[in-house]
Amino acid sequence: MTDMYLPKLREITEALRSLFSAPYTTKFPKVPYTAPKEYRGFPVYDEENCIGCGTCAQVCPTDAIEIIDDKENRRRTLRINYASCSQCGQCVEKCITEKGIKLSDKYSILVSDIKAPEVFEYVEKELAICEICGEVIACSDHLQWIKERLGAKAYANPNFLLESQKEFTEVAPSSPKDRIRREDLIKEVCPKCRHKIVVRDEF
């Protein structure tokens, strides 16, 4: 008969021990939850270290990162849609500067509208536009980053020379011409137009 009561006695003992001991669970939501350092939350841009190259958008498996180029205003916007983000960390792992985007400890967003501003993360960068065809070359910060990595070799490329010149003085836009000429080599132009200049080589 005593054996029948032993399991219940053990349960009562465990209940009393739990009642007078410290809690095993967190105090969330009364106390905000602090994620561990290794936690993969939503990614956020570091505006100072992001160069606008768009690598994060290219490697995102869920297409949560969008590149929006405004050629008229010479601005590129990189936009993360947290509603589509799987927090995989590919954007952080493949970032060419290794500091342009980081995973935060933010793990949930409470909104009533899926298009609310809190659902998106933005960063804006200045664009370098081809002076001949008007197509996008790269972001100015991207060109500056490449120039610094190349060192003295960067001066073989006119685009990098112009980026260096912009640090000291304003570069006036060139007037459009009826055809491509050799003098266009020292303009900010895309690779396709630079190839045309070299091939045609007109005075």
PDB file of C-alpha atoms in Angstrom:
ATOM      1  CA  MET A   1       0.000   0.000   0.000  1.00  0.00           C
ATOM      2  CA  THR A   2       2.859   2.311   0.839  1.00  0.00           C
ATOM      3  CA  ASP A   3       4.342   1.801  -2.639  1.00  0.00           C
ATOM      4  CA  MET A   4       1.205   3.358  -4.127  1.00  0.00           C
ATOM      5  CA  TYR A   5       1.799   6.633  -2.267  1.00  0.00           C
ATOM      6  CA  LEU A   6       5.506   6.960  -3.010  1.00  0.00           C
ATOM      7  CA  PRO A   7       5.098   8.451  -6.542  1.00  0.00           C
ATOM      8  CA  LYS A   8       2.684  11.070  -5.212  1.00  0.00           C
ATOM      9  CA  LEU A   9       4.978  11.901  -2.337  1.00  0.00           C
ATOM     10  CA  ARG A  10       7.815  12.453  -4.801  1.00  0.00           C
ATOM     11  CA  GLU A  11       5.582  14.787  -6.840  1.00  0.00           C
ATOM     12  CA  ILE A  12       4.645  16.782  -3.738  1.00  0.00           C
ATOM     13  CA  THR A  13       8.309  16.998  -2.718  1.00  0.00           C
ATOM     14  CA  GLU A  14       9.272  18.258  -6.182  1.00  0.00           C
ATOM     15  CA  ALA A  15       6.430  20.798  -6.141  1.00  0.00           C
ATOM     16  CA  LEU A  16       7.499  22.165  -2.757  1.00  0.00           C
ATOM     17  CA  ARG A  17      11.142  22.314  -3.868  1.00  0.00           C
ATOM     18  CA  SER A  18      10.152  24.274  -6.991  1.00  0.00           C
ATOM     19  CA  LEU A  19       7.943  26.609  -4.971  1.00  0.00           C
ATOM     20  CA  PHE A  20      10.804  27.783  -2.752  1.00  0.00           C
ATOM     21  CA  SER A  21      13.601  27.726  -5.361  1.00  0.00           C
ATOM     22  CA  ALA A  22      14.633  30.284  -7.985  1.00  0.00           C
ATOM     23  CA  PRO A  23      12.693  30.206 -11.281  1.00  0.00           C
ATOM     24  CA  TYR A  24      14.197  28.335 -14.218  1.00  0.00           C
ATOM     25  CA  THR A  25      12.484  30.404 -16.927  1.00  0.00           C
ATOM     26  CA  THR A  26      13.036  34.010 -18.021  1.00  0.00           C
ATOM     27  CA  LYS A  27      10.808  36.888 -16.927  1.00  0.00           C
ATOM     28  CA  PHE A  28       9.804  37.738 -20.494  1.00  0.00           C
ATOM     29  CA  PRO A  29       7.722  39.741 -21.410  1.00  0.00           C
ATOM     30  CA  LYS A  30       7.975  41.656 -18.115  1.00  0.00           C
ATOM     31  CA  VAL A  31      11.740  41.878 -18.603  1.00  0.00           C
ATOM     32  CA  PRO A  32      12.958  42.311 -22.235  1.00  0.00           C
ATOM     33  CA  TYR A  33      14.728  39.292 -23.659  1.00  0.00           C
ATOM     34  CA  THR A  34      18.438  39.694 -24.402  1.00  0.00           C
ATOM     35  CA  ALA A  35      19.586  37.432 -27.202  1.00  0.00           C
ATOM     36  CA  PRO A  36      23.022  35.768 -27.004  1.00  0.00           C
ATOM     37  CA  LYS A  37      25.886  37.186 -29.049  1.00  0.00           C
ATOM     38  CA  GLU A  38      25.666  34.341 -31.579  1.00  0.00           C
ATOM     39  CA  TYR A  39      21.947  34.922 -32.246  1.00  0.00           C
ATOM     40  CA  ARG A  40      21.049  35.590 -35.892  1.00  0.00           C
ATOM     41  CA  GLY A  41      18.494  38.381 -35.856  1.00  0.00           C
ATOM     42  CA  PHE A  42      17.392  40.736 -38.614  1.00  0.00           C
ATOM     43  CA  PRO A  43      20.263  42.292 -40.613  1.00  0.00           C
ATOM     44  CA  VAL A  44      20.951  46.025 -40.387  1.00  0.00           C
ATOM     45  CA  TYR A  45      23.204  48.194 -42.563  1.00  0.00           C
ATOM     46  CA  ASP A  46      26.221  50.082 -41.281  1.00  0.00           C
ATOM     47  CA  GLU A  47      25.935  53.237 -43.375  1.00  0.00           C
ATOM     48  CA  GLU A  48      29.571  54.209 -42.836  1.00  0.00           C
ATOM     49  CA  ASN A  49      31.007  50.850 -43.941  1.00  0.00           C
ATOM     50  CA  CYS A  50      28.456  49.866 -46.600  1.00  0.00           C
ATOM     51  CA  ILE A  51      29.700  50.774 -50.097  1.00  0.00           C
ATOM     52  CA  GLY A  52      26.468  50.013 -51.962  1.00  0.00           C
ATOM     53  CA  CYS A  53      27.948  47.237 -54.108  1.00  0.00           C
ATOM     54  CA  GLY A  54      24.778  45.117 -53.958  1.00  0.00           C
ATOM     55  CA  THR A  55      26.491  41.825 -53.095  1.00  0.00           C
ATOM     56  CA  CYS A  56      24.018  41.282 -50.257  1.00  0.00           C
ATOM     57  CA  ALA A  57      21.100  41.472 -52.707  1.00  0.00           C
ATOM     58  CA  GLN A  58      22.753  39.030 -55.115  1.00  0.00           C
ATOM     59  CA  VAL A  59      23.359  36.325 -52.492  1.00  0.00           C
ATOM     60  CA  CYS A  60      20.048  36.653 -50.616  1.00  0.00           C
ATOM     61  CA  PRO A  61      18.239  33.296 -51.120  1.00  0.00           C
ATOM     62  CA  THR A  62      14.784  34.755 -50.408  1.00  0.00           C
ATOM     63  CA  ASP A  63      15.178  37.932 -52.512  1.00  0.00           C
ATOM     64  CA  ALA A  64      14.529  39.984 -49.391  1.00  0.00           C
ATOM     65  CA  ILE A  65      17.049  42.654 -50.451  1.00  0.00           C
ATOM     66  CA  GLU A  66      16.188  44.968 -53.332  1.00  0.00           C
ATOM     67  CA  ILE A  67      18.430  47.370 -55.267  1.00  0.00           C
ATOM     68  CA  ILE A  68      16.644  50.564 -56.346  1.00  0.00           C
ATOM     69  CA  ASP A  69      18.659  52.850 -58.649  1.00  0.00           C
ATOM     70  CA  ASP A  70      17.484  56.432 -59.206  1.00  0.00           C
ATOM     71  CA  LYS A  71      19.654  57.568 -62.124  1.00  0.00           C
ATOM     72  CA  GLU A  72      18.095  61.015 -62.289  1.00  0.00           C
ATOM     73  CA  ASN A  73      19.016  61.859 -58.688  1.00  0.00           C
ATOM     74  CA  ARG A  74      22.142  59.665 -58.740  1.00  0.00           C
ATOM     75  CA  ARG A  75      21.042  57.648 -55.703  1.00  0.00           C
ATOM     76  CA  ARG A  76      21.032  53.908 -54.986  1.00  0.00           C
ATOM     77  CA  THR A  77      18.811  52.498 -52.253  1.00  0.00           C
ATOM     78  CA  LEU A  78      19.390  49.052 -50.779  1.00  0.00           C
ATOM     79  CA  ARG A  79      16.209  47.903 -49.060  1.00  0.00           C
ATOM     80  CA  ILE A  80      15.729  44.836 -46.841  1.00  0.00           C
ATOM     81  CA  ASN A  81      12.202  43.471 -46.468  1.00  0.00           C
ATOM     82  CA  TYR A  82      12.090  41.806 -43.058  1.00  0.00           C
ATOM     83  CA  ALA A  83       8.827  40.070 -44.013  1.00  0.00           C
ATOM     84  CA  SER A  84      10.810  37.977 -46.527  1.00  0.00           C
ATOM     85  CA  CYS A  85      14.093  37.722 -44.592  1.00  0.00           C
ATOM     86  CA  SER A  86      14.963  34.259 -43.248  1.00  0.00           C
ATOM     87  CA  GLN A  87      17.824  35.599 -41.086  1.00  0.00           C
ATOM     88  CA  CYS A  88      20.221  33.143 -42.735  1.00  0.00           C
ATOM     89  CA  GLY A  89      23.206  35.513 -42.522  1.00  0.00           C
ATOM     90  CA  GLN A  90      24.352  35.065 -46.140  1.00  0.00           C
ATOM     91  CA  CYS A  91      24.384  38.845 -46.648  1.00  0.00           C
ATOM     92  CA  VAL A  92      26.745  39.273 -43.695  1.00  0.00           C
ATOM     93  CA  GLU A  93      28.991  36.364 -44.672  1.00  0.00           C
ATOM     94  CA  LYS A  94      29.411  37.535 -48.292  1.00  0.00           C
ATOM     95  CA  CYS A  95      29.759  41.295 -47.597  1.00  0.00           C
ATOM     96  CA  ILE A  96      32.949  42.348 -49.408  1.00  0.00           C
ATOM     97  CA  THR A  97      33.867  44.943 -46.768  1.00  0.00           C
ATOM     98  CA  GLU A  98      32.953  42.502 -43.956  1.00  0.00           C
ATOM     99  CA  LYS A  99      31.441  45.446 -42.057  1.00  0.00           C
ATOM    100  CA  GLY A 100      28.722  46.856 -44.312  1.00  0.00           C
ATOM    101  CA  ILE A 101      25.867  44.794 -42.870  1.00  0.00           C
ATOM    102  CA  LYS A 102      25.501  43.035 -39.519  1.00  0.00           C
ATOM    103  CA  LEU A 103      22.985  40.752 -37.856  1.00  0.00           C
ATOM    104  CA  SER A 104      21.156  42.428 -34.978  1.00  0.00           C
ATOM    105  CA  ASP A 105      19.484  40.853 -31.942  1.00  0.00           C
ATOM    106  CA  LYS A 106      16.061  41.928 -33.200  1.00  0.00           C
ATOM    107  CA  TYR A 107      13.995  38.771 -33.603  1.00  0.00           C
ATOM    108  CA  SER A 108      10.390  39.931 -34.088  1.00  0.00           C
ATOM    109  CA  ILE A 109       8.449  42.868 -35.485  1.00  0.00           C
ATOM    110  CA  LEU A 110       4.853  43.547 -34.457  1.00  0.00           C
ATOM    111  CA  VAL A 111       2.965  45.524 -37.109  1.00  0.00           C
ATOM    112  CA  SER A 112      -0.579  45.568 -38.450  1.00  0.00           C
ATOM    113  CA  ASP A 113       0.530  46.558 -41.962  1.00  0.00           C
ATOM    114  CA  ILE A 114       3.082  44.472 -43.876  1.00  0.00           C
ATOM    115  CA  LYS A 115       4.211  47.679 -45.638  1.00  0.00           C
ATOM    116  CA  ALA A 116       4.878  49.582 -42.421  1.00  0.00           C
ATOM    117  CA  PRO A 117       8.251  51.404 -42.212  1.00  0.00           C
ATOM    118  CA  GLU A 118       9.370  49.086 -39.389  1.00  0.00           C
ATOM    119  CA  VAL A 119       9.328  46.145 -41.826  1.00  0.00           C
ATOM    120  CA  PHE A 120      12.076  47.668 -43.985  1.00  0.00           C
ATOM    121  CA  GLU A 121      15.744  48.549 -43.520  1.00  0.00           C
ATOM    122  CA  TYR A 122      17.323  51.107 -45.865  1.00  0.00           C
ATOM    123  CA  VAL A 123      20.677  52.528 -46.822  1.00  0.00           C
ATOM    124  CA  GLU A 124      21.268  55.148 -49.543  1.00  0.00           C
ATOM    125  CA  LYS A 125      24.437  55.722 -51.550  1.00  0.00           C
ATOM    126  CA  GLU A 126      25.550  58.151 -54.262  1.00  0.00           C
ATOM    127  CA  LEU A 127      25.747  56.674 -57.764  1.00  0.00           C
ATOM    128  CA  ALA A 128      28.425  57.223 -60.386  1.00  0.00           C
ATOM    129  CA  ILE A 129      26.700  57.557 -63.776  1.00  0.00           C
ATOM    130  CA  CYS A 130      28.320  57.134 -67.203  1.00  0.00           C
ATOM    131  CA  GLU A 131      28.641  60.565 -68.837  1.00  0.00           C
ATOM    132  CA  ILE A 132      28.046  59.095 -72.301  1.00  0.00           C
ATOM    133  CA  CYS A 133      25.252  56.520 -72.091  1.00  0.00           C
ATOM    134  CA  GLY A 134      23.800  57.406 -68.679  1.00  0.00           C
ATOM    135  CA  GLU A 135      24.041  53.864 -67.289  1.00  0.00           C
ATOM    136  CA  VAL A 136      25.113  53.046 -63.740  1.00  0.00           C
ATOM    137  CA  ILE A 137      28.847  52.476 -63.201  1.00  0.00           C
ATOM    138  CA  ALA A 138      28.888  51.824 -59.449  1.00  0.00           C
ATOM    139  CA  CYS A 139      28.378  53.660 -56.183  1.00  0.00           C
ATOM    140  CA  SER A 140      30.929  56.366 -55.437  1.00  0.00           C
ATOM    141  CA  ASP A 141      31.818  54.649 -52.157  1.00  0.00           C
ATOM    142  CA  HIS A 142      32.407  51.398 -54.068  1.00  0.00           C
ATOM    143  CA  LEU A 143      34.828  53.113 -56.467  1.00  0.00           C
ATOM    144  CA  GLN A 144      36.599  54.748 -53.533  1.00  0.00           C
ATOM    145  CA  TRP A 145      36.927  51.371 -51.784  1.00  0.00           C
ATOM    146  CA  ILE A 146      38.427  49.741 -54.896  1.00  0.00           C
ATOM    147  CA  LYS A 147      40.807  52.681 -55.388  1.00  0.00           C
ATOM    148  CA  GLU A 148      42.146  52.343 -51.845  1.00  0.00           C
ATOM    149  CA  ARG A 149      42.684  48.603 -52.266  1.00  0.00           C
ATOM    150  CA  LEU A 150      44.524  49.031 -55.578  1.00  0.00           C
ATOM    151  CA  GLY A 151      46.848  51.671 -54.204  1.00  0.00           C
ATOM    152  CA  ALA A 152      49.123  53.220 -56.871  1.00  0.00           C
ATOM    153  CA  LYS A 153      47.674  50.910 -59.543  1.00  0.00           C
ATOM    154  CA  ALA A 154      44.353  52.755 -59.308  1.00  0.00           C
ATOM    155  CA  TYR A 155      45.736  55.717 -61.252  1.00  0.00           C
ATOM    156  CA  ALA A 156      45.676  53.650 -64.454  1.00  0.00           C
ATOM    157  CA  ASN A 157      41.882  54.027 -64.473  1.00  0.00           C
ATOM    158  CA  PRO A 158      40.425  57.500 -65.207  1.00  0.00           C
ATOM    159  CA  ASN A 159      37.321  56.792 -63.117  1.00  0.00           C
ATOM    160  CA  PHE A 160      39.467  56.409 -60.011  1.00  0.00           C
ATOM    161  CA  LEU A 161      41.374  59.593 -60.888  1.00  0.00           C
ATOM    162  CA  LEU A 162      38.094  61.485 -61.050  1.00  0.00           C
ATOM    163  CA  GLU A 163      37.013  60.038 -57.689  1.00  0.00           C
ATOM    164  CA  SER A 164      40.260  61.346 -56.193  1.00  0.00           C
ATOM    165  CA  GLN A 165      39.667  64.746 -57.792  1.00  0.00           C
ATOM    166  CA  LYS A 166      36.189  64.942 -56.225  1.00  0.00           C
ATOM    167  CA  GLU A 167      37.810  64.813 -52.790  1.00  0.00           C
ATOM    168  CA  PHE A 168      39.459  68.203 -53.401  1.00  0.00           C
ATOM    169  CA  THR A 169      37.230  70.060 -55.858  1.00  0.00           C
ATOM    170  CA  GLU A 170      33.902  69.863 -57.617  1.00  0.00           C
ATOM    171  CA  VAL A 171      34.048  68.162 -61.014  1.00  0.00           C
ATOM    172  CA  ALA A 172      31.898  70.021 -63.533  1.00  0.00           C
ATOM    173  CA  PRO A 173      29.675  67.861 -65.768  1.00  0.00           C
ATOM    174  CA  SER A 174      30.795  67.628 -69.374  1.00  0.00           C
ATOM    175  CA  SER A 175      28.658  68.871 -72.247  1.00  0.00           C
ATOM    176  CA  PRO A 176      27.151  66.174 -74.508  1.00  0.00           C
ATOM    177  CA  LYS A 177      28.657  65.716 -77.977  1.00  0.00           C
ATOM    178  CA  ASP A 178      27.346  64.263 -81.208  1.00  0.00           C
ATOM    179  CA  ARG A 179      29.848  61.380 -81.176  1.00  0.00           C
ATOM    180  CA  ILE A 180      32.398  59.617 -78.977  1.00  0.00           C
ATOM    181  CA  ARG A 181      35.878  61.152 -79.090  1.00  0.00           C
ATOM    182  CA  ARG A 182      39.311  60.314 -77.641  1.00  0.00           C
ATOM    183  CA  GLU A 183      38.982  63.086 -75.061  1.00  0.00           C
ATOM    184  CA  ASP A 184      36.125  61.093 -73.494  1.00  0.00           C
ATOM    185  CA  LEU A 185      38.740  58.748 -72.024  1.00  0.00           C
ATOM    186  CA  ILE A 186      39.207  61.151 -69.120  1.00  0.00           C
ATOM    187  CA  LYS A 187      35.501  61.236 -68.323  1.00  0.00           C
ATOM    188  CA  GLU A 188      33.580  59.068 -65.882  1.00  0.00           C
ATOM    189  CA  VAL A 189      32.323  56.395 -68.273  1.00  0.00           C
ATOM    190  CA  CYS A 190      31.200  52.764 -68.071  1.00  0.00           C
ATOM    191  CA  PRO A 191      33.353  49.860 -69.397  1.00  0.00           C
ATOM    192  CA  LYS A 192      31.261  49.502 -72.583  1.00  0.00           C
ATOM    193  CA  CYS A 193      31.639  53.156 -73.539  1.00  0.00           C
ATOM    194  CA  ARG A 194      35.344  53.136 -72.645  1.00  0.00           C
ATOM    195  CA  HIS A 195      35.772  50.190 -75.016  1.00  0.00           C
ATOM    196  CA  LYS A 196      34.022  52.135 -77.794  1.00  0.00           C
ATOM    197  CA  ILE A 197      36.311  55.127 -77.213  1.00  0.00           C
ATOM    198  CA  VAL A 198      39.436  52.982 -77.564  1.00  0.00           C
ATOM    199  CA  VAL A 199      38.144  51.109 -80.627  1.00  0.00           C
ATOM    200  CA  ARG A 200      36.980  54.181 -82.541  1.00  0.00           C
ATOM    201  CA  ASP A 201      39.876  56.410 -81.410  1.00  0.00           C
ATOM    202  CA  GLU A 202      38.537  59.556 -83.104  1.00  0.00           C
ATOM    203  CA  PHE A 203      40.146  62.966 -82.706  1.00  0.00           C
TER     204      PHE A 203
END
